[in-house]
């Protein structure tokens, strides 16, 4: 399938209220041409509202949405050149697969002779060649999802919007489709905005992730930056597992339980907290290495999870921290038991200080 030129999207100070509910509180976001941007946030955070505003199904109260150098905010959905996969597919149950996929072409008054070829091409792209005559009710969840996708891409949109397209699928199929969608994006090259509330899905698929909470963007960054340098406590909590511990600023020194913490970057201004990812923490025997911060504690609980084990350790100041341990033979689980006194090591590069505030 050949692709038309991708377009950048520039969202500026967009607001939307439903009565007293402020669904979007001044969202600004620049998405590059051909970029795969994931919009990640909890239920009710405003993801669908923002996607519907980009597609043209929702009119913002204020702000601007530009595709390239063109203001889109006043143009109707079918004039925006945007393909959309809705939360829950929204297929027409009384039409067969081919007629569902052909629908956007009819809306755009494409000639019949062309329609058949374009539908066949779209179905082939999503690996449903030959399924045109099937009724929607005769499809599995994953096949319905692919029909919705074929309908979104059949007219070769310059922008593709997807709202939690995989949420109805089981874990195996979802993970398979994540990779398939990523490959499809690489092949077609469309600017893509992908909504999910699943943090692992966002980390897997996105070029950049925009984290949203209560209608406000919290951070826009690469998956690695979002995971390793969260902008605030909300982002640190929402993406991945973390222990967030209190620290005290003492001039230029940051102290945890009285001890100076070694870090590689200067901490942000204002009240701080220490964020520890469980897999970055390790049991150590030698507590004197320069490149690690060490903590003494007691093992409270061990939770065996097959590929790894989660260990909860109470530190000397009474706070609890989680450590993810390897389960391989000869690893820490051979010697660590509940109640043991242990020393934990955290590499200075993994010692991340974040603003203590909950939200942006
Ligand atoms: N048509 C509407 N009328 C009134 N309130 C609405 C309407 N649509 C959305 N809202 C409210 O706006 C807020 C944002 O909703 P939105 O659907 O954008 O959330 P979401 O992030 O997509 O959530 P989910 O993950 O559950 O799909 C919510 O508080 C929701 O109840
Ligand atoms: Mg939604």
Coordinates of C-alpha atoms and ligand atoms in Angstrom, one line a residue:
X1 CA 0.0 0.0 0.0
X2 CA 1.5 3.3 -1.0
X3 CA 1.3 6.1 1.6
X4 CA 0.6 9.8 1.2
X5 CA 2.7 12.4 2.9
X6 CA 2.5 12.3 6.7
X7 CA 1.5 15.6 8.4
X8 CA 2.6 17.1 11.7
X9 CA -0.1 17.9 14.3
X10 CA 0.2 21.0 16.4
X11 CA -2.3 21.1 19.4
X12 CA -2.3 24.4 21.3
X13 CA -4.1 25.3 24.5
X14 CA -7.1 23.1 23.8
X15 CA -9.8 23.1 26.5
X16 CA -13.1 21.2 26.7
X17 CA -15.6 21.1 29.5
X18 CA -18.8 19.0 29.8
X19 CA -20.7 21.1 32.3
X20 CA -18.7 21.1 35.5
X21 CA -16.3 18.4 34.2
X22 CA -13.1 19.9 32.7
X23 CA -12.1 17.1 30.4
X24 CA -9.2 19.0 28.8
X25 CA -7.5 21.9 30.7
X26 CA -5.3 23.6 28.1
X27 CA -3.5 20.8 26.3
X28 CA -0.6 21.7 24.1
X29 CA 1.2 19.0 22.1
X30 CA 3.3 18.9 19.0
X31 CA 3.4 15.6 17.1
X32 CA 5.9 15.2 14.3
X33 CA 5.1 14.0 10.8
X34 CA 5.3 10.2 10.8
X35 CA 5.6 10.0 14.6
X36 CA 3.9 7.3 16.7
X37 CA 2.6 9.2 19.7
X38 CA 0.9 7.4 22.5
X39 CA -1.5 9.1 24.8
X40 CA -1.4 7.4 28.1
X41 CA -3.5 8.0 31.2
X42 CA -6.0 6.5 33.6
X43 CA -9.7 6.1 33.0
X44 CA -11.5 9.5 32.7
X45 CA -8.2 11.5 32.2
X46 CA -9.4 13.0 28.8
X47 CA -7.7 10.6 26.3
X48 CA -10.8 10.0 24.1
X49 CA -11.8 13.6 24.4
X50 CA -8.5 14.7 23.0
X51 CA -8.5 12.1 20.2
X52 CA -12.1 13.0 19.2
X53 CA -11.0 16.7 19.1
X54 CA -8.2 15.8 16.7
X55 CA -10.6 13.7 14.6
X56 CA -13.3 16.5 14.5
X57 CA -16.0 14.6 16.4
X58 CA -15.7 16.9 19.4
X59 CA -15.4 20.7 19.1
X60 CA -13.0 22.1 21.8
X61 CA -14.2 25.2 23.7
X62 CA -10.9 27.0 22.9
X63 CA -7.5 26.4 21.4
X64 CA -6.1 25.4 18.1
X65 CA -5.4 22.1 16.3
X66 CA -3.3 22.4 13.1
X67 CA -2.5 19.7 10.6
X68 CA 0.7 21.0 8.9
X69 CA 0.1 24.7 8.5
X70 CA -3.7 24.4 8.3
X71 CA -6.1 25.1 11.1
X72 CA -8.4 22.0 11.4
X73 CA -10.7 23.1 14.2
X74 CA -13.6 24.2 12.0
X75 CA -13.5 21.4 9.4
X76 CA -15.8 18.4 9.7
X77 CA -14.3 14.9 10.4
X78 CA -14.5 13.6 6.8
X79 CA -12.6 16.6 5.4
X80 CA -9.7 16.2 7.8
X81 CA -8.0 13.2 6.1
X82 CA -7.9 11.3 9.4
X83 CA -8.5 7.6 9.8
X84 CA -9.9 6.6 13.2
X85 CA -10.3 3.3 15.1
X86 CA -12.8 3.9 17.8
X87 CA -12.8 2.6 21.4
X88 CA -15.0 -0.6 20.9
X89 CA -14.5 -0.8 17.1
X90 CA -17.9 0.7 16.2
X91 CA -18.3 -1.6 13.2
X92 CA -21.7 -1.7 11.4
X93 CA -23.1 -5.1 12.5
X94 CA -25.6 -5.3 9.5
X95 CA -22.9 -4.8 6.9
X96 CA -20.4 -7.5 5.9
X97 CA -16.7 -6.9 6.2
X98 CA -16.2 -5.4 2.7
X99 CA -19.0 -2.9 3.1
X100 CA -17.7 -1.9 6.5
X101 CA -14.3 -1.2 5.0
X102 CA -15.8 0.6 2.0
X103 CA -17.8 3.0 4.1
X104 CA -15.3 5.8 4.3
X105 CA -14.8 5.6 0.5
X106 CA -18.6 5.9 -0.1
X107 CA -18.6 9.0 2.2
X108 CA -15.8 10.4 0.0
X109 CA -17.7 9.5 -3.2
X110 CA -14.9 7.3 -4.6
X111 CA -15.9 5.6 -7.8
X112 CA -17.2 2.0 -7.5
X113 CA -14.4 0.5 -9.7
X114 CA -11.7 2.0 -7.4
X115 CA -13.6 1.0 -4.2
X116 CA -13.3 -2.7 -4.7
X117 CA -9.5 -2.5 -5.4
X118 CA -8.9 -0.2 -2.3
X119 CA -11.0 -2.5 0.0
X120 CA -9.1 -5.6 -1.2
X121 CA -5.8 -3.8 -0.6
X122 CA -6.7 -2.6 2.9
X123 CA -7.9 -6.1 3.8
X124 CA -4.7 -7.6 2.6
X125 CA -2.7 -5.1 4.6
X126 CA -4.4 -6.3 7.8
X127 CA -4.1 -9.9 6.7
X128 CA -7.8 -10.5 6.1
X129 CA -7.7 -11.0 2.3
X130 CA -10.7 -13.1 1.3
X131 CA -12.8 -12.1 4.3
X132 CA -14.9 -9.5 2.5
X133 CA -18.1 -11.5 2.4
X134 CA -18.0 -12.5 6.1
X135 CA -20.6 -11.1 8.5
X136 CA -19.2 -9.1 11.4
X137 CA -20.8 -11.6 13.9
X138 CA -18.7 -14.4 12.4
X139 CA -15.4 -12.7 13.3
X140 CA -13.2 -13.1 16.4
X141 CA -12.3 -10.1 18.5
X142 CA -8.9 -9.8 16.9
X143 CA -10.4 -10.0 13.4
X144 CA -13.0 -7.3 14.2
X145 CA -10.1 -5.2 15.4
X146 CA -8.4 -5.6 12.1
X147 CA -11.6 -4.8 10.1
X148 CA -11.8 -1.5 12.1
X149 CA -8.2 -0.9 11.3
X150 CA -8.7 -1.6 7.6
X151 CA -11.6 0.8 7.6
X152 CA -9.4 3.5 9.1
X153 CA -6.6 3.1 6.6
X154 CA -8.6 2.3 3.4
X155 CA -8.6 5.9 2.1
X156 CA -4.8 6.3 2.9
X157 CA -5.2 9.0 5.6
X158 CA -2.2 11.1 6.5
X159 CA -3.1 10.8 10.1
X160 CA -4.2 7.6 12.0
X161 CA -6.0 7.8 15.3
X162 CA -6.6 4.7 17.5
X163 CA -8.5 4.6 20.7
X164 CA -7.6 1.6 22.9
X165 CA -7.9 -0.7 19.8
X166 CA -6.5 -3.8 21.6
X167 CA -8.2 -3.5 25.0
X168 CA -10.7 -6.3 24.3
X169 CA -8.1 -8.8 23.3
X170 CA -6.4 -11.4 25.5
X171 CA -2.8 -10.8 26.5
X172 CA -1.1 -13.1 23.8
X173 CA -3.1 -11.6 20.9
X174 CA -2.7 -8.1 22.3
X175 CA 1.1 -8.4 22.4
X176 CA 1.1 -9.9 18.8
X177 CA -1.1 -7.1 17.5
X178 CA 1.1 -4.4 19.2
X179 CA 4.1 -5.6 17.1
X180 CA 1.9 -5.9 14.0
X181 CA 0.5 -2.3 14.4
X182 CA 4.1 -1.0 14.9
X183 CA 5.2 -2.8 11.7
X184 CA 2.1 -1.4 9.9
X185 CA 3.1 2.1 11.1
X186 CA 6.6 1.7 9.8
X187 CA 5.2 0.5 6.4
X188 CA 2.6 3.2 5.9
X189 CA 4.4 6.0 7.7
X190 CA 1.3 7.9 8.9
X191 CA 1.4 10.3 11.8
X192 CA -0.2 8.1 14.5
X193 CA -1.9 9.0 17.8
X194 CA -2.6 5.9 19.8
X195 CA -4.6 5.9 23.1
X196 CA -4.1 3.4 25.8
X197 CA -4.3 3.2 29.6
X198 CA -1.8 0.2 29.5
X199 CA 1.6 1.5 30.4
X200 CA 3.5 -1.5 29.0
X201 CA 1.7 -1.2 25.7
X202 CA 2.7 2.5 25.6
X203 CA 6.3 1.7 26.4
X204 CA 6.3 -1.1 23.7
X205 CA 4.8 0.9 20.8
X206 CA 5.5 4.6 21.1
X207 CA 8.2 6.9 19.7
X208 CA 7.0 9.3 22.4
X209 CA 4.5 9.0 25.2
X210 CA 2.2 11.9 26.3
X211 CA 1.1 11.1 29.9
X212 CA -2.3 12.8 30.8
X213 CA -4.1 13.0 34.1
X214 CA -7.3 15.0 34.9
X215 CA -7.2 16.7 31.5
X216 CA -3.6 18.0 31.8
X217 CA -0.4 16.6 30.2
X218 CA 2.1 15.5 32.8
X219 CA 5.1 14.7 30.6
X220 CA 5.8 14.2 26.9
X221 CA 8.9 12.1 26.3
X222 CA 10.5 9.0 24.9
X223 CA 9.5 5.7 26.7
X224 CA 12.9 5.5 28.2
X225 CA 12.8 9.1 29.6
X226 CA 9.3 8.6 30.9
X227 CA 10.4 5.5 32.7
X228 CA 13.8 6.6 34.0
X229 CA 13.2 10.3 34.6
X230 CA 9.5 10.8 35.5
X231 CA 8.6 14.5 35.7
X232 CA 6.5 14.0 38.9
X233 CA 5.1 11.5 41.3
X234 CA 2.0 10.8 39.2
X235 CA 4.2 9.7 36.2
X236 CA 6.5 7.7 38.5
X237 CA 3.5 5.9 40.1
X238 CA 1.5 5.3 36.9
X239 CA 4.3 3.9 34.7
X240 CA 6.0 0.8 36.1
X241 CA 6.5 -0.1 39.7
X242 CA 8.4 2.1 42.0
X243 CA 9.1 2.8 45.7
X244 CA 8.9 6.5 46.4
X245 CA 10.9 7.5 49.6
X246 CA 11.2 10.7 51.5
X247 CA 14.5 12.7 51.3
X248 CA 15.8 15.8 52.9
X249 CA 17.6 18.6 51.2
X250 CA 20.6 19.8 53.3
X251 CA 22.2 22.6 51.3
X252 CA 23.6 20.9 48.2
X253 CA 23.4 17.5 49.8
X254 CA 20.3 15.3 49.5
X255 CA 20.0 12.9 52.5
X256 CA 18.0 9.7 52.9
X257 CA 17.8 8.6 56.6
X258 CA 20.7 10.9 57.4
X259 CA 23.1 9.6 54.7
X260 CA 24.1 11.6 51.7
X261 CA 22.8 10.2 48.4
X262 CA 25.2 10.1 45.4
X263 CA 23.5 11.0 42.1
X264 CA 24.8 11.7 38.6
X265 CA 22.6 14.6 37.7
X266 CA 21.6 17.8 39.7
X267 CA 18.2 17.3 41.3
X268 CA 15.3 19.5 40.3
X269 CA 14.3 22.5 42.5
X270 CA 11.7 22.2 45.2
X271 CA 10.7 19.4 47.5
X272 CA 12.1 16.0 46.4
X273 CA 11.5 12.3 46.7
X274 CA 13.7 9.3 45.9
X275 CA 12.3 7.0 43.2
X276 CA 13.6 3.4 43.2
X277 CA 12.6 0.9 40.5
X278 CA 12.5 -2.6 42.0
X279 CA 14.6 -4.1 39.2
X280 CA 17.4 -1.6 39.7
X281 CA 17.9 -2.5 43.3
X282 CA 20.1 -5.5 44.2
X283 CA 21.4 -7.4 47.2
X284 CA 25.1 -6.5 47.8
X285 CA 27.8 -7.8 50.0
X286 CA 30.4 -5.1 49.5
X287 CA 28.9 -1.8 50.8
X288 CA 31.9 0.4 50.0
X289 CA 31.7 0.8 46.2
X290 CA 31.8 4.4 44.9
X291 CA 29.2 4.0 42.2
X292 CA 26.4 2.6 44.4
X293 CA 24.2 4.0 47.2
X294 CA 23.6 1.4 49.8
X295 CA 20.8 0.9 52.3
X296 CA 20.5 -1.5 55.3
X297 CA 17.2 -3.3 56.0
X298 CA 15.3 -6.5 56.9
X299 CA 13.4 -8.7 54.5
X300 CA 9.7 -8.4 55.3
X301 CA 8.2 -10.6 52.6
X302 CA 9.2 -12.6 49.5
X303 CA 6.7 -13.1 46.7
X304 CA 7.8 -15.7 44.1
X305 CA 6.5 -14.9 40.6
X306 CA 8.2 -17.4 38.4
X307 CA 10.5 -15.3 36.2
X308 CA 11.4 -13.1 39.2
X309 CA 10.6 -12.6 42.8
X310 CA 9.4 -9.4 44.5
X311 CA 11.1 -8.8 47.9
X312 CA 9.8 -6.2 50.3
X313 CA 12.5 -4.8 52.6
X314 CA 12.0 -2.6 55.6
X315 CA 14.8 0.0 55.8
X316 CA 16.3 1.3 59.0
X317 CA 14.1 4.4 59.0
X318 CA 10.9 2.3 58.8
X319 CA 10.1 2.9 55.1
X320 CA 9.6 -0.1 52.9
X321 CA 11.2 -0.6 49.5
X322 CA 10.5 -3.2 46.8
X323 CA 13.3 -5.2 45.1
X324 CA 12.9 -7.5 42.1
X325 CA 15.3 -10.5 42.4
X326 CA 16.4 -13.0 39.8
X327 CA 15.1 -16.6 40.4
X328 CA 17.9 -18.4 38.5
X329 CA 19.9 -21.1 40.2
X330 CA 22.7 -19.6 42.3
X331 CA 20.9 -16.3 42.5
X332 CA 19.8 -14.4 45.6
X333 CA 16.8 -16.5 46.3
X334 CA 19.1 -19.4 47.3
X335 CA 20.3 -17.4 50.4
X336 CA 17.8 -14.7 51.1
X337 CA 14.9 -15.6 53.5
X338 CA 12.2 -13.6 55.2
X339 CA 13.6 -11.8 58.3
X340 CA 17.2 -11.7 57.0
X341 CA 19.3 -8.6 57.5
X342 CA 20.4 -7.4 54.1
X343 CA 22.3 -4.6 52.4
X344 CA 20.8 -3.2 49.2
X345 CA 22.8 -1.4 46.4
X346 CA 21.4 1.1 43.9
X347 CA 23.7 2.4 41.2
X348 CA 24.2 6.2 41.3
X349 CA 22.8 6.4 37.7
X350 CA 19.6 4.7 38.9
X351 CA 19.3 7.0 41.9
X352 CA 16.5 9.2 40.6
X353 CA 15.3 12.2 42.5
X354 CA 11.8 13.5 41.4
X355 CA 9.7 16.4 42.5
X356 CA 7.7 15.3 45.5
X357 CA 4.5 16.9 44.2
X358 CA 1.8 14.5 42.9
X359 CA 0.8 16.2 39.7
X360 CA 1.9 18.7 37.1
Ligands
LIG1 N1 -20.2 13.4 26.3 C1 -19.9 13.7 27.6 N2 -20.7 14.3 28.5 C2 -20.3 14.5 29.8 N3 -19.1 14.2 30.2 C3 -18.2 13.5 29.4 C4 -18.6 13.3 28.1 N4 -17.5 12.6 27.5 C5 -16.6 12.5 28.4 N5 -17.0 13.1 29.6 C6 -16.2 13.2 30.8 O1 -14.9 13.8 30.5 C7 -13.9 13.2 31.2 C8 -12.9 12.6 30.2 O2 -13.5 11.6 29.5 P1 -12.7 10.7 28.4 O3 -13.7 9.8 27.7 O4 -11.9 11.6 27.5 O5 -11.7 9.8 29.3 P2 -10.7 8.7 28.8 O6 -9.3 9.1 29.3 O7 -10.9 8.3 27.4 O8 -11.2 7.5 29.8 P3 -11.3 5.8 29.4 O9 -9.9 5.3 29.6 O10 -12.2 5.3 30.5 O11 -11.8 5.7 28.0 C9 -14.5 12.1 32.1 O12 -14.7 12.7 33.4 C10 -15.8 11.9 31.4 O13 -16.8 11.4 32.3
LIG2 MG1 -11.6 6.7 26.4

